[in-house]
Amino acid sequence: IKQQQLIFQQIAKDVANNFDIKIHTYLDTLDSIKSFFNASVSVESEEFEEFIYPVLHKHPGTLGFSWNQRVKHSDRRNFEHSM
């Protein structure tokens, strides 16, 4: 039983380490996106797609990045009608 506990503990430690590495990789990706936006006056959909394309292929677990147009409240009604 002692040997089984040691094996279990090692497997659990490996899983936790792998999880930690993946989480930090995804957080680094978010920081890169933030830097991309901060370094730009404006980011258009096509620019964002070009930037994010390699990220999505390098990290297949990444599913939720999208470019969304910023709309001022005063422009909201016109924007919604254009959809």
PDB file of N, CA, C and O in Angstrom:
ATOM      1  N   ILE A   1       0.840  -1.195   0.000  1.00  0.00           N
ATOM      2  CA  ILE A   1       0.000   0.000   0.000  1.00  0.00           C
ATOM      3  C   ILE A   1       0.876   1.246   0.000  1.00  0.00           C
ATOM      4  O   ILE A   1       0.543   2.224  -0.664  1.00  0.00           O
ATOM      5  N   LYS A   2       1.976   1.229   0.719  1.00  0.00           N
ATOM      6  CA  LYS A   2       2.887   2.373   0.753  1.00  0.00           C
ATOM      7  C   LYS A   2       3.381   2.718  -0.651  1.00  0.00           C
ATOM      8  O   LYS A   2       3.433   3.885  -1.027  1.00  0.00           O
ATOM      9  N   GLN A   3       3.743   1.702  -1.423  1.00  0.00           N
ATOM     10  CA  GLN A   3       4.214   1.900  -2.790  1.00  0.00           C
ATOM     11  C   GLN A   3       3.116   2.513  -3.657  1.00  0.00           C
ATOM     12  O   GLN A   3       3.373   3.420  -4.448  1.00  0.00           O
ATOM     13  N   GLN A   4       1.886   2.068  -3.502  1.00  0.00           N
ATOM     14  CA  GLN A   4       0.760   2.605  -4.263  1.00  0.00           C
ATOM     15  C   GLN A   4       0.510   4.080  -3.909  1.00  0.00           C
ATOM     16  O   GLN A   4       0.196   4.888  -4.779  1.00  0.00           O
ATOM     17  N   GLN A   5       0.654   4.417  -2.642  1.00  0.00           N
ATOM     18  CA  GLN A   5       0.488   5.811  -2.220  1.00  0.00           C
ATOM     19  C   GLN A   5       1.559   6.701  -2.850  1.00  0.00           C
ATOM     20  O   GLN A   5       1.267   7.810  -3.296  1.00  0.00           O
ATOM     21  N   LEU A   6       2.788   6.215  -2.871  1.00  0.00           N
ATOM     22  CA  LEU A   6       3.870   6.979  -3.482  1.00  0.00           C
ATOM     23  C   LEU A   6       3.635   7.178  -4.975  1.00  0.00           C
ATOM     24  O   LEU A   6       3.861   8.268  -5.509  1.00  0.00           O
ATOM     25  N   ILE A   7       3.181   6.127  -5.635  1.00  0.00           N
ATOM     26  CA  ILE A   7       2.889   6.227  -7.062  1.00  0.00           C
ATOM     27  C   ILE A   7       1.765   7.222  -7.292  1.00  0.00           C
ATOM     28  O   ILE A   7       1.843   8.092  -8.167  1.00  0.00           O
ATOM     29  N   PHE A   8       0.709   7.132  -6.490  1.00  0.00           N
ATOM     30  CA  PHE A   8      -0.418   8.050  -6.615  1.00  0.00           C
ATOM     31  C   PHE A   8       0.026   9.492  -6.386  1.00  0.00           C
ATOM     32  O   PHE A   8      -0.349  10.401  -7.140  1.00  0.00           O
ATOM     33  N   GLN A   9       0.825   9.709  -5.352  1.00  0.00           N
ATOM     34  CA  GLN A   9       1.306  11.061  -5.050  1.00  0.00           C
ATOM     35  C   GLN A   9       2.151  11.623  -6.195  1.00  0.00           C
ATOM     36  O   GLN A   9       2.043  12.800  -6.529  1.00  0.00           O
ATOM     37  N   GLN A  10       2.976  10.794  -6.797  1.00  0.00           N
ATOM     38  CA  GLN A  10       3.804  11.251  -7.916  1.00  0.00           C
ATOM     39  C   GLN A  10       2.944  11.593  -9.126  1.00  0.00           C
ATOM     40  O   GLN A  10       3.170  12.611  -9.786  1.00  0.00           O
ATOM     41  N   ILE A  11       1.960  10.753  -9.401  1.00  0.00           N
ATOM     42  CA  ILE A  11       1.055  11.032 -10.527  1.00  0.00           C
ATOM     43  C   ILE A  11       0.285  12.323 -10.265  1.00  0.00           C
ATOM     44  O   ILE A  11       0.156  13.171 -11.158  1.00  0.00           O
ATOM     45  N   ALA A  12      -0.210  12.491  -9.060  1.00  0.00           N
ATOM     46  CA  ALA A  12      -0.953  13.710  -8.712  1.00  0.00           C
ATOM     47  C   ALA A  12      -0.065  14.943  -8.841  1.00  0.00           C
ATOM     48  O   ALA A  12      -0.499  15.991  -9.348  1.00  0.00           O
ATOM     49  N   LYS A  13       1.183  14.833  -8.411  1.00  0.00           N
ATOM     50  CA  LYS A  13       2.124  15.939  -8.531  1.00  0.00           C
ATOM     51  C   LYS A  13       2.392  16.271  -9.999  1.00  0.00           C
ATOM     52  O   LYS A  13       2.413  17.451 -10.376  1.00  0.00           O
ATOM     53  N   ASP A  14       2.562  15.265 -10.837  1.00  0.00           N
ATOM     54  CA  ASP A  14       2.798  15.479 -12.264  1.00  0.00           C
ATOM     55  C   ASP A  14       1.598  16.154 -12.930  1.00  0.00           C
ATOM     56  O   ASP A  14       1.762  17.074 -13.739  1.00  0.00           O
ATOM     57  N   VAL A  15       0.400  15.696 -12.582  1.00  0.00           N
ATOM     58  CA  VAL A  15      -0.813  16.290 -13.152  1.00  0.00           C
ATOM     59  C   VAL A  15      -0.923  17.753 -12.734  1.00  0.00           C
ATOM     60  O   VAL A  15      -1.215  18.630 -13.557  1.00  0.00           O
ATOM     61  N   ALA A  16      -0.675  18.039 -11.463  1.00  0.00           N
ATOM     62  CA  ALA A  16      -0.742  19.419 -10.967  1.00  0.00           C
ATOM     63  C   ALA A  16       0.300  20.298 -11.656  1.00  0.00           C
ATOM     64  O   ALA A  16      -0.001  21.439 -12.032  1.00  0.00           O
ATOM     65  N   ASN A  17       1.500  19.785 -11.850  1.00  0.00           N
ATOM     66  CA  ASN A  17       2.545  20.553 -12.530  1.00  0.00           C
ATOM     67  C   ASN A  17       2.181  20.828 -13.984  1.00  0.00           C
ATOM     68  O   ASN A  17       2.373  21.944 -14.483  1.00  0.00           O
ATOM     69  N   ASN A  18       1.658  19.828 -14.672  1.00  0.00           N
ATOM     70  CA  ASN A  18       1.240  20.015 -16.069  1.00  0.00           C
ATOM     71  C   ASN A  18       0.117  21.038 -16.162  1.00  0.00           C
ATOM     72  O   ASN A  18       0.107  21.876 -17.068  1.00  0.00           O
ATOM     73  N   PHE A  19      -0.825  20.973 -15.239  1.00  0.00           N
ATOM     74  CA  PHE A  19      -1.927  21.933 -15.207  1.00  0.00           C
ATOM     75  C   PHE A  19      -1.389  23.344 -14.992  1.00  0.00           C
ATOM     76  O   PHE A  19      -1.791  24.286 -15.678  1.00  0.00           O
ATOM     77  N   ASP A  20      -0.465  23.476 -14.057  1.00  0.00           N
ATOM     78  CA  ASP A  20       0.129  24.786 -13.759  1.00  0.00           C
ATOM     79  C   ASP A  20       0.839  25.360 -14.985  1.00  0.00           C
ATOM     80  O   ASP A  20       0.690  26.539 -15.307  1.00  0.00           O
ATOM     81  N   ILE A  21       1.572  24.529 -15.681  1.00  0.00           N
ATOM     82  CA  ILE A  21       2.279  24.972 -16.896  1.00  0.00           C
ATOM     83  C   ILE A  21       1.287  25.436 -17.952  1.00  0.00           C
ATOM     84  O   ILE A  21       1.464  26.493 -18.561  1.00  0.00           O
ATOM     85  N   LYS A  22       0.223  24.657 -18.173  1.00  0.00           N
ATOM     86  CA  LYS A  22      -0.769  25.033 -19.185  1.00  0.00           C
ATOM     87  C   LYS A  22      -1.482  26.324 -18.812  1.00  0.00           C
ATOM     88  O   LYS A  22      -1.684  27.192 -19.663  1.00  0.00           O
ATOM     89  N   ILE A  23      -1.847  26.479 -17.564  1.00  0.00           N
ATOM     90  CA  ILE A  23      -2.528  27.705 -17.132  1.00  0.00           C
ATOM     91  C   ILE A  23      -1.630  28.911 -17.364  1.00  0.00           C
ATOM     92  O   ILE A  23      -2.077  29.942 -17.878  1.00  0.00           O
ATOM     93  N   HIS A  24      -0.359  28.800 -17.004  1.00  0.00           N
ATOM     94  CA  HIS A  24       0.553  29.922 -17.204  1.00  0.00           C
ATOM     95  C   HIS A  24       0.765  30.217 -18.688  1.00  0.00           C
ATOM     96  O   HIS A  24       0.915  31.375 -19.082  1.00  0.00           O
ATOM     97  N   THR A  25       0.748  29.198 -19.517  1.00  0.00           N
ATOM     98  CA  THR A  25       0.860  29.402 -20.963  1.00  0.00           C
ATOM     99  C   THR A  25      -0.332  30.201 -21.475  1.00  0.00           C
ATOM    100  O   THR A  25      -0.169  31.150 -22.246  1.00  0.00           O
ATOM    101  N   TYR A  26      -1.526  29.845 -21.035  1.00  0.00           N
ATOM    102  CA  TYR A  26      -2.719  30.575 -21.470  1.00  0.00           C
ATOM    103  C   TYR A  26      -2.745  31.993 -20.908  1.00  0.00           C
ATOM    104  O   TYR A  26      -3.165  32.926 -21.595  1.00  0.00           O
ATOM    105  N   LEU A  27      -2.275  32.173 -19.690  1.00  0.00           N
ATOM    106  CA  LEU A  27      -2.191  33.526 -19.126  1.00  0.00           C
ATOM    107  C   LEU A  27      -1.176  34.372 -19.901  1.00  0.00           C
ATOM    108  O   LEU A  27      -1.412  35.562 -20.133  1.00  0.00           O
ATOM    109  N   ASP A  28      -0.076  33.766 -20.307  1.00  0.00           N
ATOM    110  CA  ASP A  28       0.906  34.476 -21.142  1.00  0.00           C
ATOM    111  C   ASP A  28       0.284  34.893 -22.473  1.00  0.00           C
ATOM    112  O   ASP A  28       0.554  35.976 -22.991  1.00  0.00           O
ATOM    113  N   THR A  29      -0.559  34.030 -23.018  1.00  0.00           N
ATOM    114  CA  THR A  29      -1.251  34.360 -24.261  1.00  0.00           C
ATOM    115  C   THR A  29      -2.165  35.566 -24.056  1.00  0.00           C
ATOM    116  O   THR A  29      -2.190  36.483 -24.888  1.00  0.00           O
ATOM    117  N   LEU A  30      -2.890  35.585 -22.960  1.00  0.00           N
ATOM    118  CA  LEU A  30      -3.755  36.737 -22.668  1.00  0.00           C
ATOM    119  C   LEU A  30      -2.936  38.012 -22.519  1.00  0.00           C
ATOM    120  O   LEU A  30      -3.340  39.078 -22.993  1.00  0.00           O
ATOM    121  N   ASP A  31      -1.784  37.911 -21.872  1.00  0.00           N
ATOM    122  CA  ASP A  31      -0.902  39.083 -21.746  1.00  0.00           C
ATOM    123  C   ASP A  31      -0.424  39.563 -23.115  1.00  0.00           C
ATOM    124  O   ASP A  31      -0.309  40.765 -23.354  1.00  0.00           O
ATOM    125  N   SER A  32      -0.153  38.628 -24.018  1.00  0.00           N
ATOM    126  CA  SER A  32       0.269  39.002 -25.368  1.00  0.00           C
ATOM    127  C   SER A  32      -0.846  39.750 -26.098  1.00  0.00           C
ATOM    128  O   SER A  32      -0.590  40.742 -26.789  1.00  0.00           O
ATOM    129  N   ILE A  33      -2.064  39.277 -25.950  1.00  0.00           N
ATOM    130  CA  ILE A  33      -3.202  39.949 -26.591  1.00  0.00           C
ATOM    131  C   ILE A  33      -3.380  41.343 -26.003  1.00  0.00           C
ATOM    132  O   ILE A  33      -3.598  42.316 -26.736  1.00  0.00           O
ATOM    133  N   LYS A  34      -3.256  41.455 -24.700  1.00  0.00           N
ATOM    134  CA  LYS A  34      -3.358  42.767 -24.045  1.00  0.00           C
ATOM    135  C   LYS A  34      -2.290  43.717 -24.584  1.00  0.00           C
ATOM    136  O   LYS A  34      -2.578  44.871 -24.926  1.00  0.00           O
ATOM    137  N   SER A  35      -1.066  43.233 -24.708  1.00  0.00           N
ATOM    138  CA  SER A  35       0.029  44.054 -25.231  1.00  0.00           C
ATOM    139  C   SER A  35      -0.226  44.466 -26.674  1.00  0.00           C
ATOM    140  O   SER A  35       0.066  45.598 -27.075  1.00  0.00           O
ATOM    141  N   PHE A  36      -0.773  43.558 -27.460  1.00  0.00           N
ATOM    142  CA  PHE A  36      -1.102  43.849 -28.852  1.00  0.00           C
ATOM    143  C   PHE A  36      -2.098  45.008 -28.929  1.00  0.00           C
ATOM    144  O   PHE A  36      -1.906  45.957 -29.690  1.00  0.00           O
ATOM    145  N   PHE A  37      -3.132  44.952 -28.117  1.00  0.00           N
ATOM    146  CA  PHE A  37      -4.124  46.037 -28.118  1.00  0.00           C
ATOM    147  C   PHE A  37      -3.538  47.327 -27.565  1.00  0.00           C
ATOM    148  O   PHE A  37      -3.804  48.411 -28.092  1.00  0.00           O
ATOM    149  N   ASN A  38      -2.746  47.230 -26.510  1.00  0.00           N
ATOM    150  CA  ASN A  38      -2.158  48.429 -25.910  1.00  0.00           C
ATOM    151  C   ASN A  38      -1.169  49.118 -26.847  1.00  0.00           C
ATOM    152  O   ASN A  38      -1.010  50.339 -26.800  1.00  0.00           O
ATOM    153  N   ALA A  39      -0.527  48.362 -27.711  1.00  0.00           N
ATOM    154  CA  ALA A  39       0.471  48.929 -28.624  1.00  0.00           C
ATOM    155  C   ALA A  39      -0.149  49.492 -29.901  1.00  0.00           C
ATOM    156  O   ALA A  39       0.550  50.084 -30.713  1.00  0.00           O
ATOM    157  N   SER A  40      -1.446  49.312 -30.059  1.00  0.00           N
ATOM    158  CA  SER A  40      -2.123  49.738 -31.280  1.00  0.00           C
ATOM    159  C   SER A  40      -3.074  50.892 -30.991  1.00  0.00           C
ATOM    160  O   SER A  40      -3.686  50.952 -29.933  1.00  0.00           O
ATOM    161  N   VAL A  41      -3.203  51.774 -31.964  1.00  0.00           N
ATOM    162  CA  VAL A  41      -4.192  52.845 -31.857  1.00  0.00           C
ATOM    163  C   VAL A  41      -5.585  52.235 -31.959  1.00  0.00           C
ATOM    164  O   VAL A  41      -6.486  52.568 -31.195  1.00  0.00           O
ATOM    165  N   SER A  42      -5.747  51.341 -32.912  1.00  0.00           N
ATOM    166  CA  SER A  42      -6.987  50.574 -33.043  1.00  0.00           C
ATOM    167  C   SER A  42      -6.631  49.227 -33.645  1.00  0.00           C
ATOM    168  O   SER A  42      -5.637  49.090 -34.340  1.00  0.00           O
ATOM    169  N   VAL A  43      -7.454  48.242 -33.352  1.00  0.00           N
ATOM    170  CA  VAL A  43      -7.233  46.901 -33.885  1.00  0.00           C
ATOM    171  C   VAL A  43      -8.480  46.510 -34.662  1.00  0.00           C
ATOM    172  O   VAL A  43      -9.580  46.494 -34.120  1.00  0.00           O
ATOM    173  N   GLU A  44      -8.279  46.216 -35.926  1.00  0.00           N
ATOM    174  CA  GLU A  44      -9.387  45.786 -36.773  1.00  0.00           C
ATOM    175  C   GLU A  44      -9.489  44.260 -36.733  1.00  0.00           C
ATOM    176  O   GLU A  44      -8.542  43.563 -36.365  1.00  0.00           O
ATOM    177  N   SER A  45     -10.619  43.778 -37.124  1.00  0.00           N
ATOM    178  CA  SER A  45     -10.893  42.344 -37.096  1.00  0.00           C
ATOM    179  C   SER A  45      -9.820  41.533 -37.821  1.00  0.00           C
ATOM    180  O   SER A  45      -9.336  40.522 -37.310  1.00  0.00           O
ATOM    181  N   GLU A  46      -9.429  41.992 -39.007  1.00  0.00           N
ATOM    182  CA  GLU A  46      -8.446  41.250 -39.807  1.00  0.00           C
ATOM    183  C   GLU A  46      -7.085  41.202 -39.119  1.00  0.00           C
ATOM    184  O   GLU A  46      -6.393  40.183 -39.165  1.00  0.00           O
ATOM    185  N   GLU A  47      -6.706  42.304 -38.488  1.00  0.00           N
ATOM    186  CA  GLU A  47      -5.428  42.338 -37.758  1.00  0.00           C
ATOM    187  C   GLU A  47      -5.454  41.364 -36.587  1.00  0.00           C
ATOM    188  O   GLU A  47      -4.483  40.652 -36.333  1.00  0.00           O
ATOM    189  N   PHE A  48      -6.570  41.360 -35.868  1.00  0.00           N
ATOM    190  CA  PHE A  48      -6.697  40.460 -34.731  1.00  0.00           C
ATOM    191  C   PHE A  48      -6.645  39.008 -35.186  1.00  0.00           C
ATOM    192  O   PHE A  48      -5.957  38.181 -34.576  1.00  0.00           O
ATOM    193  N   GLU A  49      -7.347  38.689 -36.264  1.00  0.00           N
ATOM    194  CA  GLU A  49      -7.333  37.320 -36.786  1.00  0.00           C
ATOM    195  C   GLU A  49      -5.923  36.890 -37.157  1.00  0.00           C
ATOM    196  O   GLU A  49      -5.516  35.761 -36.877  1.00  0.00           O
ATOM    197  N   GLU A  50      -5.178  37.783 -37.803  1.00  0.00           N
ATOM    198  CA  GLU A  50      -3.802  37.461 -38.189  1.00  0.00           C
ATOM    199  C   GLU A  50      -2.918  37.243 -36.965  1.00  0.00           C
ATOM    200  O   GLU A  50      -2.071  36.355 -36.940  1.00  0.00           O
ATOM    201  N   PHE A  51      -3.133  38.043 -35.929  1.00  0.00           N
ATOM    202  CA  PHE A  51      -2.356  37.915 -34.703  1.00  0.00           C
ATOM    203  C   PHE A  51      -2.699  36.626 -33.960  1.00  0.00           C
ATOM    204  O   PHE A  51      -1.813  35.927 -33.459  1.00  0.00           O
ATOM    205  N   ILE A  52      -3.975  36.299 -33.887  1.00  0.00           N
ATOM    206  CA  ILE A  52      -4.409  35.200 -33.029  1.00  0.00           C
ATOM    207  C   ILE A  52      -4.340  33.829 -33.708  1.00  0.00           C
ATOM    208  O   ILE A  52      -4.290  32.798 -33.040  1.00  0.00           O
ATOM    209  N   TYR A  53      -4.282  33.807 -35.041  1.00  0.00           N
ATOM    210  CA  TYR A  53      -4.273  32.545 -35.778  1.00  0.00           C
ATOM    211  C   TYR A  53      -3.197  31.571 -35.284  1.00  0.00           C
ATOM    212  O   TYR A  53      -3.506  30.409 -34.988  1.00  0.00           O
ATOM    213  N   PRO A  54      -1.927  32.001 -35.172  1.00  0.00           N
ATOM    214  CA  PRO A  54      -0.914  31.045 -34.705  1.00  0.00           C
ATOM    215  C   PRO A  54      -1.150  30.591 -33.268  1.00  0.00           C
ATOM    216  O   PRO A  54      -0.840  29.454 -32.910  1.00  0.00           O
ATOM    217  N   VAL A  55      -1.715  31.456 -32.457  1.00  0.00           N
ATOM    218  CA  VAL A  55      -1.995  31.092 -31.056  1.00  0.00           C
ATOM    219  C   VAL A  55      -3.010  29.958 -31.007  1.00  0.00           C
ATOM    220  O   VAL A  55      -2.846  28.991 -30.264  1.00  0.00           O
ATOM    221  N   LEU A  56      -4.070  30.088 -31.797  1.00  0.00           N
ATOM    222  CA  LEU A  56      -5.110  29.060 -31.799  1.00  0.00           C
ATOM    223  C   LEU A  56      -4.589  27.717 -32.276  1.00  0.00           C
ATOM    224  O   LEU A  56      -5.024  26.675 -31.799  1.00  0.00           O
ATOM    225  N   HIS A  57      -3.638  27.737 -33.201  1.00  0.00           N
ATOM    226  CA  HIS A  57      -3.087  26.481 -33.701  1.00  0.00           C
ATOM    227  C   HIS A  57      -2.014  25.912 -32.779  1.00  0.00           C
ATOM    228  O   HIS A  57      -1.838  24.702 -32.709  1.00  0.00           O
ATOM    229  N   LYS A  58      -1.318  26.777 -32.084  1.00  0.00           N
ATOM    230  CA  LYS A  58      -0.281  26.323 -31.154  1.00  0.00           C
ATOM    231  C   LYS A  58      -0.886  25.773 -29.863  1.00  0.00           C
ATOM    232  O   LYS A  58      -0.328  24.871 -29.251  1.00  0.00           O
ATOM    233  N   HIS A  59      -2.038  26.326 -29.473  1.00  0.00           N
ATOM    234  CA  HIS A  59      -2.695  25.929 -28.229  1.00  0.00           C
ATOM    235  C   HIS A  59      -4.127  25.491 -28.535  1.00  0.00           C
ATOM    236  O   HIS A  59      -5.061  26.289 -28.449  1.00  0.00           O
ATOM    237  N   PRO A  60      -4.324  24.239 -28.896  1.00  0.00           N
ATOM    238  CA  PRO A  60      -5.654  23.784 -29.314  1.00  0.00           C
ATOM    239  C   PRO A  60      -6.718  23.892 -28.215  1.00  0.00           C
ATOM    240  O   PRO A  60      -7.901  23.880 -28.508  1.00  0.00           O
ATOM    241  N   GLY A  61      -6.309  24.031 -26.968  1.00  0.00           N
ATOM    242  CA  GLY A  61      -7.278  24.202 -25.892  1.00  0.00           C
ATOM    243  C   GLY A  61      -7.858  25.597 -25.839  1.00  0.00           C
ATOM    244  O   GLY A  61      -8.802  25.863 -25.108  1.00  0.00           O
ATOM    245  N   THR A  62      -7.302  26.502 -26.638  1.00  0.00           N
ATOM    246  CA  THR A  62      -7.785  27.878 -26.685  1.00  0.00           C
ATOM    247  C   THR A  62      -8.948  27.944 -27.659  1.00  0.00           C
ATOM    248  O   THR A  62      -8.792  27.724 -28.845  1.00  0.00           O
ATOM    249  N   LEU A  63     -10.117  28.279 -27.146  1.00  0.00           N
ATOM    250  CA  LEU A  63     -11.299  28.286 -27.991  1.00  0.00           C
ATOM    251  C   LEU A  63     -12.055  29.610 -27.955  1.00  0.00           C
ATOM    252  O   LEU A  63     -12.937  29.826 -28.771  1.00  0.00           O
ATOM    253  N   GLY A  64     -11.725  30.490 -27.029  1.00  0.00           N
ATOM    254  CA  GLY A  64     -12.611  31.611 -26.795  1.00  0.00           C
ATOM    255  C   GLY A  64     -12.118  32.996 -27.132  1.00  0.00           C
ATOM    256  O   GLY A  64     -12.658  33.942 -26.586  1.00  0.00           O
ATOM    257  N   PHE A  65     -11.127  33.164 -27.978  1.00  0.00           N
ATOM    258  CA  PHE A  65     -10.687  34.508 -28.338  1.00  0.00           C
ATOM    259  C   PHE A  65     -11.479  35.014 -29.527  1.00  0.00           C
ATOM    260  O   PHE A  65     -11.649  34.305 -30.512  1.00  0.00           O
ATOM    261  N   SER A  66     -11.956  36.228 -29.409  1.00  0.00           N
ATOM    262  CA  SER A  66     -12.658  36.822 -30.544  1.00  0.00           C
ATOM    263  C   SER A  66     -12.454  38.330 -30.523  1.00  0.00           C
ATOM    264  O   SER A  66     -12.160  38.916 -29.485  1.00  0.00           O
ATOM    265  N   TRP A  67     -12.597  38.911 -31.687  1.00  0.00           N
ATOM    266  CA  TRP A  67     -12.533  40.355 -31.811  1.00  0.00           C
ATOM    267  C   TRP A  67     -13.961  40.857 -31.786  1.00  0.00           C
ATOM    268  O   TRP A  67     -14.828  40.343 -32.496  1.00  0.00           O
ATOM    269  N   ASN A  68     -14.236  41.850 -30.939  1.00  0.00           N
ATOM    270  CA  ASN A  68     -15.561  42.437 -30.846  1.00  0.00           C
ATOM    271  C   ASN A  68     -15.425  43.936 -30.976  1.00  0.00           C
ATOM    272  O   ASN A  68     -14.635  44.554 -30.255  1.00  0.00           O
ATOM    273  N   GLN A  69     -16.190  44.474 -31.878  1.00  0.00           N
ATOM    274  CA  GLN A  69     -16.127  45.911 -32.119  1.00  0.00           C
ATOM    275  C   GLN A  69     -16.610  46.678 -30.896  1.00  0.00           C
ATOM    276  O   GLN A  69     -17.631  46.340 -30.303  1.00  0.00           O
ATOM    277  N   ARG A  70     -15.861  47.699 -30.527  1.00  0.00           N
ATOM    278  CA  ARG A  70     -16.283  48.573 -29.442  1.00  0.00           C
ATOM    279  C   ARG A  70     -17.290  49.567 -30.002  1.00  0.00           C
ATOM    280  O   ARG A  70     -17.044  50.209 -31.013  1.00  0.00           O
ATOM    281  N   VAL A  71     -18.419  49.662 -29.326  1.00  0.00           N
ATOM    282  CA  VAL A  71     -19.485  50.548 -29.781  1.00  0.00           C
ATOM    283  C   VAL A  71     -19.833  51.499 -28.645  1.00  0.00           C
ATOM    284  O   VAL A  71     -20.133  51.069 -27.529  1.00  0.00           O
ATOM    285  N   LYS A  72     -19.766  52.791 -28.946  1.00  0.00           N
ATOM    286  CA  LYS A  72     -20.162  53.790 -27.964  1.00  0.00           C
ATOM    287  C   LYS A  72     -21.656  53.662 -27.708  1.00  0.00           C
ATOM    288  O   LYS A  72     -22.426  53.282 -28.594  1.00  0.00           O
ATOM    289  N   HIS A  73     -22.044  54.006 -26.491  1.00  0.00           N
ATOM    290  CA  HIS A  73     -23.456  53.906 -26.142  1.00  0.00           C
ATOM    291  C   HIS A  73     -24.312  54.732 -27.098  1.00  0.00           C
ATOM    292  O   HIS A  73     -25.385  54.300 -27.522  1.00  0.00           O
ATOM    293  N   SER A  74     -23.817  55.897 -27.467  1.00  0.00           N
ATOM    294  CA  SER A  74     -24.581  56.766 -28.365  1.00  0.00           C
ATOM    295  C   SER A  74     -24.742  56.161 -29.764  1.00  0.00           C
ATOM    296  O   SER A  74     -25.654  56.533 -30.498  1.00  0.00           O
ATOM    297  N   ASP A  75     -23.883  55.205 -30.139  1.00  0.00           N
ATOM    298  CA  ASP A  75     -23.955  54.550 -31.450  1.00  0.00           C
ATOM    299  C   ASP A  75     -24.637  53.188 -31.398  1.00  0.00           C
ATOM    300  O   ASP A  75     -24.782  52.523 -32.422  1.00  0.00           O
ATOM    301  N   ARG A  76     -25.040  52.791 -30.217  1.00  0.00           N
ATOM    302  CA  ARG A  76     -25.551  51.427 -30.027  1.00  0.00           C
ATOM    303  C   ARG A  76     -26.773  51.128 -30.896  1.00  0.00           C
ATOM    304  O   ARG A  76     -26.835  50.096 -31.542  1.00  0.00           O
ATOM    305  N   ARG A  77     -27.741  52.014 -30.904  1.00  0.00           N
ATOM    306  CA  ARG A  77     -28.972  51.753 -31.660  1.00  0.00           C
ATOM    307  C   ARG A  77     -28.664  51.536 -33.147  1.00  0.00           C
ATOM    308  O   ARG A  77     -29.129  50.569 -33.750  1.00  0.00           O
ATOM    309  N   ASN A  78     -27.845  52.417 -33.735  1.00  0.00           N
ATOM    310  CA  ASN A  78     -27.486  52.268 -35.148  1.00  0.00           C
ATOM    311  C   ASN A  78     -26.717  50.968 -35.390  1.00  0.00           C
ATOM    312  O   ASN A  78     -26.930  50.287 -36.387  1.00  0.00           O
ATOM    313  N   PHE A  79     -25.817  50.645 -34.471  1.00  0.00           N
ATOM    314  CA  PHE A  79     -25.043  49.409 -34.596  1.00  0.00           C
ATOM    315  C   PHE A  79     -25.967  48.195 -34.571  1.00  0.00           C
ATOM    316  O   PHE A  79     -25.827  47.280 -35.398  1.00  0.00           O
ATOM    317  N   GLU A  80     -26.881  48.171 -33.626  1.00  0.00           N
ATOM    318  CA  GLU A  80     -27.791  47.025 -33.513  1.00  0.00           C
ATOM    319  C   GLU A  80     -28.659  46.888 -34.749  1.00  0.00           C
ATOM    320  O   GLU A  80     -28.932  45.779 -35.198  1.00  0.00           O
ATOM    321  N   HIS A  81     -29.091  47.994 -35.318  1.00  0.00           N
ATOM    322  CA  HIS A  81     -29.917  47.928 -36.526  1.00  0.00           C
ATOM    323  C   HIS A  81     -29.104  47.487 -37.744  1.00  0.00           C
ATOM    324  O   HIS A  81     -29.660  46.940 -38.695  1.00  0.00           O
ATOM    325  N   SER A  82     -27.814  47.689 -37.707  1.00  0.00           N
ATOM    326  CA  SER A  82     -26.977  47.281 -38.834  1.00  0.00           C
ATOM    327  C   SER A  82     -26.683  45.794 -38.817  1.00  0.00           C
ATOM    328  O   SER A  82     -26.169  45.250 -39.795  1.00  0.00           O
ATOM    329  N   MET A  83     -26.971  45.146 -37.728  1.00  0.00           N
ATOM    330  CA  MET A  83     -26.677  43.705 -37.593  1.00  0.00           C
ATOM    331  C   MET A  83     -27.661  42.887 -38.360  1.00  0.00           C
ATOM    332  O   MET A  83     -28.622  42.643 -38.498  1.00  0.00           O
TER     333      MET A  83
END
